[in-house]
């Protein structure tokens, strides 16, 4: 089932992020972020929980995308499903949850970025009706 994220999902989200996306962090950081983001209506986060085992096996995180030069939409910041749960329609259900919320908010689009090496993810998004509109480089400055 698709449901709202909860604080007790922190370990599962941390594990999914590492296994499925390669992002390492701590459960503490993940829990703090969940707590903070739950207070912000600009963020939309859902998880997939296996009805039989109650395992949190996937999540999607989108944020309102507001620009000076365009109508509002959603930017998907993360979508991940545990490998053993992939190819069961879970990712599609999570995308559909964001799409339904976007429609409810009268948003006009959903955008996302996907790493160049994630070919299987690209095929998944195209299968779900998303179109690659450009290739770009990402720049970051950390401190």
PDB file of C-alpha atoms in Angstrom:
ATOM      1  CA  UNK A   1       0.000   0.000   0.000  1.00  0.00           C
ATOM      2  CA  UNK A   2       1.026   3.602  -0.546  1.00  0.00           C
ATOM      3  CA  UNK A   3       0.951   5.708   2.609  1.00  0.00           C
ATOM      4  CA  UNK A   4       2.402   8.844   4.181  1.00  0.00           C
ATOM      5  CA  UNK A   5       5.929   8.602   5.493  1.00  0.00           C
ATOM      6  CA  UNK A   6       6.343   8.294   9.274  1.00  0.00           C
ATOM      7  CA  UNK A   7       9.289   8.935  11.589  1.00  0.00           C
ATOM      8  CA  UNK A   8       9.623   5.218  12.270  1.00  0.00           C
ATOM      9  CA  UNK A   9      10.365   4.707   8.552  1.00  0.00           C
ATOM     10  CA  UNK A  10      13.795   6.348   8.935  1.00  0.00           C
ATOM     11  CA  UNK A  11      15.826   3.126   8.985  1.00  0.00           C
ATOM     12  CA  UNK A  12      13.988   1.708   5.972  1.00  0.00           C
ATOM     13  CA  UNK A  13      14.420   4.951   4.001  1.00  0.00           C
ATOM     14  CA  UNK A  14      18.114   5.029   4.877  1.00  0.00           C
ATOM     15  CA  UNK A  15      18.507   1.419   3.751  1.00  0.00           C
ATOM     16  CA  UNK A  16      16.560   1.915   0.509  1.00  0.00           C
ATOM     17  CA  UNK A  17      18.556   5.058  -0.291  1.00  0.00           C
ATOM     18  CA  UNK A  18      21.833   3.208   0.133  1.00  0.00           C
ATOM     19  CA  UNK A  19      20.911  -0.051  -1.600  1.00  0.00           C
ATOM     20  CA  UNK A  20      18.882   1.376  -4.475  1.00  0.00           C
ATOM     21  CA  UNK A  21      20.478   4.792  -5.035  1.00  0.00           C
ATOM     22  CA  UNK A  22      23.952   4.471  -3.538  1.00  0.00           C
ATOM     23  CA  UNK A  23      23.452   7.352  -1.074  1.00  0.00           C
ATOM     24  CA  UNK A  24      24.983   6.653   2.325  1.00  0.00           C
ATOM     25  CA  UNK A  25      23.752   8.472   5.397  1.00  0.00           C
ATOM     26  CA  UNK A  26      22.762   7.678   8.954  1.00  0.00           C
ATOM     27  CA  UNK A  27      19.397   6.743  10.359  1.00  0.00           C
ATOM     28  CA  UNK A  28      19.661   9.777  12.657  1.00  0.00           C
ATOM     29  CA  UNK A  29      20.076  12.199   9.749  1.00  0.00           C
ATOM     30  CA  UNK A  30      17.233  10.519   7.880  1.00  0.00           C
ATOM     31  CA  UNK A  31      14.936  10.747  10.902  1.00  0.00           C
ATOM     32  CA  UNK A  32      15.760  14.432  11.418  1.00  0.00           C
ATOM     33  CA  UNK A  33      15.045  15.141   7.751  1.00  0.00           C
ATOM     34  CA  UNK A  34      11.732  13.269   7.848  1.00  0.00           C
ATOM     35  CA  UNK A  35      10.717  15.207  10.955  1.00  0.00           C
ATOM     36  CA  UNK A  36      11.582  18.528   9.321  1.00  0.00           C
ATOM     37  CA  UNK A  37      10.038  17.745   5.929  1.00  0.00           C
ATOM     38  CA  UNK A  38       6.771  16.523   7.457  1.00  0.00           C
ATOM     39  CA  UNK A  39       6.238  20.096   8.671  1.00  0.00           C
ATOM     40  CA  UNK A  40       6.632  21.565   5.171  1.00  0.00           C
ATOM     41  CA  UNK A  41       3.643  21.313   2.837  1.00  0.00           C
ATOM     42  CA  UNK A  42       5.890  22.038  -0.150  1.00  0.00           C
ATOM     43  CA  UNK A  43       7.191  18.470   0.226  1.00  0.00           C
ATOM     44  CA  UNK A  44       5.194  15.376  -0.698  1.00  0.00           C
ATOM     45  CA  UNK A  45       6.591  12.050   0.532  1.00  0.00           C
ATOM     46  CA  UNK A  46       4.992   8.635   0.252  1.00  0.00           C
ATOM     47  CA  UNK A  47       6.239   5.135   0.971  1.00  0.00           C
ATOM     48  CA  UNK A  48       5.231   1.740  -0.301  1.00  0.00           C
ATOM     49  CA  UNK A  49       4.600  -0.733   2.523  1.00  0.00           C
ATOM     50  CA  UNK A  50       4.190  -4.430   1.737  1.00  0.00           C
ATOM     51  CA  UNK A  51       0.757  -5.422   3.072  1.00  0.00           C
ATOM     52  CA  UNK A  52       1.897  -8.932   4.014  1.00  0.00           C
ATOM     53  CA  UNK A  53       5.258  -8.225   5.662  1.00  0.00           C
ATOM     54  CA  UNK A  54       4.850  -4.533   6.553  1.00  0.00           C
ATOM     55  CA  UNK A  55       8.249  -3.917   4.944  1.00  0.00           C
ATOM     56  CA  UNK A  56       8.764  -0.387   3.656  1.00  0.00           C
ATOM     57  CA  UNK A  57      10.114  -1.261   0.220  1.00  0.00           C
ATOM     58  CA  UNK A  58      10.066   2.048  -1.637  1.00  0.00           C
ATOM     59  CA  UNK A  59       9.542   5.778  -1.400  1.00  0.00           C
ATOM     60  CA  UNK A  60       8.998   8.878  -3.481  1.00  0.00           C
ATOM     61  CA  UNK A  61       9.856  12.432  -2.465  1.00  0.00           C
ATOM     62  CA  UNK A  62       8.691  15.435  -4.476  1.00  0.00           C
ATOM     63  CA  UNK A  63       8.949  19.142  -3.789  1.00  0.00           C
ATOM     64  CA  UNK A  64       6.924  22.029  -5.154  1.00  0.00           C
ATOM     65  CA  UNK A  65       8.862  23.545  -8.056  1.00  0.00           C
ATOM     66  CA  UNK A  66       8.191  27.262  -8.207  1.00  0.00           C
ATOM     67  CA  UNK A  67       9.861  29.452 -10.804  1.00  0.00           C
ATOM     68  CA  UNK A  68       9.509  33.081 -11.794  1.00  0.00           C
ATOM     69  CA  UNK A  69       9.025  32.122 -15.429  1.00  0.00           C
ATOM     70  CA  UNK A  70       6.722  29.094 -15.301  1.00  0.00           C
ATOM     71  CA  UNK A  71       3.617  27.764 -13.635  1.00  0.00           C
ATOM     72  CA  UNK A  72       4.186  25.579 -10.564  1.00  0.00           C
ATOM     73  CA  UNK A  73       4.884  21.880 -10.708  1.00  0.00           C
ATOM     74  CA  UNK A  74       6.566  19.122  -8.762  1.00  0.00           C
ATOM     75  CA  UNK A  75      10.246  18.213  -8.816  1.00  0.00           C
ATOM     76  CA  UNK A  76      10.831  14.583  -7.871  1.00  0.00           C
ATOM     77  CA  UNK A  77      13.842  14.550  -5.574  1.00  0.00           C
ATOM     78  CA  UNK A  78      13.925  10.808  -5.034  1.00  0.00           C
ATOM     79  CA  UNK A  79      12.210   7.619  -6.134  1.00  0.00           C
ATOM     80  CA  UNK A  80      13.600   4.280  -5.030  1.00  0.00           C
ATOM     81  CA  UNK A  81      12.402   0.715  -4.592  1.00  0.00           C
ATOM     82  CA  UNK A  82      14.349  -2.147  -3.029  1.00  0.00           C
ATOM     83  CA  UNK A  83      15.799  -4.424  -5.733  1.00  0.00           C
ATOM     84  CA  UNK A  84      13.811  -7.460  -4.578  1.00  0.00           C
ATOM     85  CA  UNK A  85      10.571  -5.450  -4.970  1.00  0.00           C
ATOM     86  CA  UNK A  86      11.328  -3.963  -8.386  1.00  0.00           C
ATOM     87  CA  UNK A  87       9.341  -4.924 -11.504  1.00  0.00           C
ATOM     88  CA  UNK A  88       6.124  -5.290  -9.483  1.00  0.00           C
ATOM     89  CA  UNK A  89       4.566  -1.915 -10.339  1.00  0.00           C
ATOM     90  CA  UNK A  90       5.579  -0.242  -7.073  1.00  0.00           C
ATOM     91  CA  UNK A  91       7.542   2.566  -8.705  1.00  0.00           C
ATOM     92  CA  UNK A  92       4.601   3.251 -10.996  1.00  0.00           C
ATOM     93  CA  UNK A  93       2.210   3.391  -8.019  1.00  0.00           C
ATOM     94  CA  UNK A  94       4.514   5.861  -6.278  1.00  0.00           C
ATOM     95  CA  UNK A  95       4.689   8.026  -9.415  1.00  0.00           C
ATOM     96  CA  UNK A  96       0.906   7.906  -9.716  1.00  0.00           C
ATOM     97  CA  UNK A  97       0.600   9.147  -6.126  1.00  0.00           C
ATOM     98  CA  UNK A  98       2.698  12.202  -7.003  1.00  0.00           C
ATOM     99  CA  UNK A  99       0.752  12.711 -10.228  1.00  0.00           C
ATOM    100  CA  UNK A 100      -2.553  12.644  -8.324  1.00  0.00           C
ATOM    101  CA  UNK A 101      -1.246  15.169  -5.801  1.00  0.00           C
ATOM    102  CA  UNK A 102       0.055  17.392  -8.604  1.00  0.00           C
ATOM    103  CA  UNK A 103      -3.393  17.355 -10.209  1.00  0.00           C
ATOM    104  CA  UNK A 104      -5.040  18.152  -6.859  1.00  0.00           C
ATOM    105  CA  UNK A 105      -2.727  21.165  -6.490  1.00  0.00           C
ATOM    106  CA  UNK A 106      -3.391  22.249 -10.092  1.00  0.00           C
ATOM    107  CA  UNK A 107       0.286  21.828 -10.937  1.00  0.00           C
ATOM    108  CA  UNK A 108       1.050  21.721 -14.642  1.00  0.00           C
ATOM    109  CA  UNK A 109       4.052  19.386 -14.759  1.00  0.00           C
ATOM    110  CA  UNK A 110       6.307  16.982 -12.912  1.00  0.00           C
ATOM    111  CA  UNK A 111      10.027  17.062 -13.554  1.00  0.00           C
ATOM    112  CA  UNK A 112      12.924  14.960 -12.338  1.00  0.00           C
ATOM    113  CA  UNK A 113      16.609  14.389 -12.879  1.00  0.00           C
ATOM    114  CA  UNK A 114      18.107  10.938 -13.288  1.00  0.00           C
ATOM    115  CA  UNK A 115      21.794  10.073 -13.318  1.00  0.00           C
ATOM    116  CA  UNK A 116      23.254   9.417 -16.758  1.00  0.00           C
ATOM    117  CA  UNK A 117      24.242   5.865 -15.767  1.00  0.00           C
ATOM    118  CA  UNK A 118      20.719   4.872 -14.602  1.00  0.00           C
ATOM    119  CA  UNK A 119      19.588   3.458 -17.949  1.00  0.00           C
ATOM    120  CA  UNK A 120      16.965   1.160 -16.425  1.00  0.00           C
ATOM    121  CA  UNK A 121      15.429   4.117 -14.575  1.00  0.00           C
ATOM    122  CA  UNK A 122      15.337   6.116 -17.816  1.00  0.00           C
ATOM    123  CA  UNK A 123      13.434   3.314 -19.544  1.00  0.00           C
ATOM    124  CA  UNK A 124      11.040   3.154 -16.578  1.00  0.00           C
ATOM    125  CA  UNK A 125      10.282   6.890 -16.719  1.00  0.00           C
ATOM    126  CA  UNK A 126       9.755   6.774 -20.478  1.00  0.00           C
ATOM    127  CA  UNK A 127       7.420   3.787 -20.041  1.00  0.00           C
ATOM    128  CA  UNK A 128       5.447   5.892 -17.536  1.00  0.00           C
ATOM    129  CA  UNK A 129       5.046   8.717 -20.064  1.00  0.00           C
ATOM    130  CA  UNK A 130       7.933  10.991 -19.089  1.00  0.00           C
ATOM    131  CA  UNK A 131      10.111  12.535 -21.800  1.00  0.00           C
ATOM    132  CA  UNK A 132      13.801  13.398 -21.609  1.00  0.00           C
ATOM    133  CA  UNK A 133      13.943  17.086 -22.510  1.00  0.00           C
ATOM    134  CA  UNK A 134      17.645  17.824 -22.055  1.00  0.00           C
ATOM    135  CA  UNK A 135      20.965  16.574 -20.772  1.00  0.00           C
ATOM    136  CA  UNK A 136      22.754  18.696 -18.241  1.00  0.00           C
ATOM    137  CA  UNK A 137      25.617  18.818 -15.781  1.00  0.00           C
ATOM    138  CA  UNK A 138      25.103  19.283 -12.083  1.00  0.00           C
ATOM    139  CA  UNK A 139      27.314  21.649 -10.125  1.00  0.00           C
ATOM    140  CA  UNK A 140      27.578  21.713  -6.355  1.00  0.00           C
ATOM    141  CA  UNK A 141      29.550  23.676  -3.803  1.00  0.00           C
ATOM    142  CA  UNK A 142      29.837  22.152  -0.344  1.00  0.00           C
ATOM    143  CA  UNK A 143      31.106  23.492   2.952  1.00  0.00           C
TER     144      UNK A 143
END
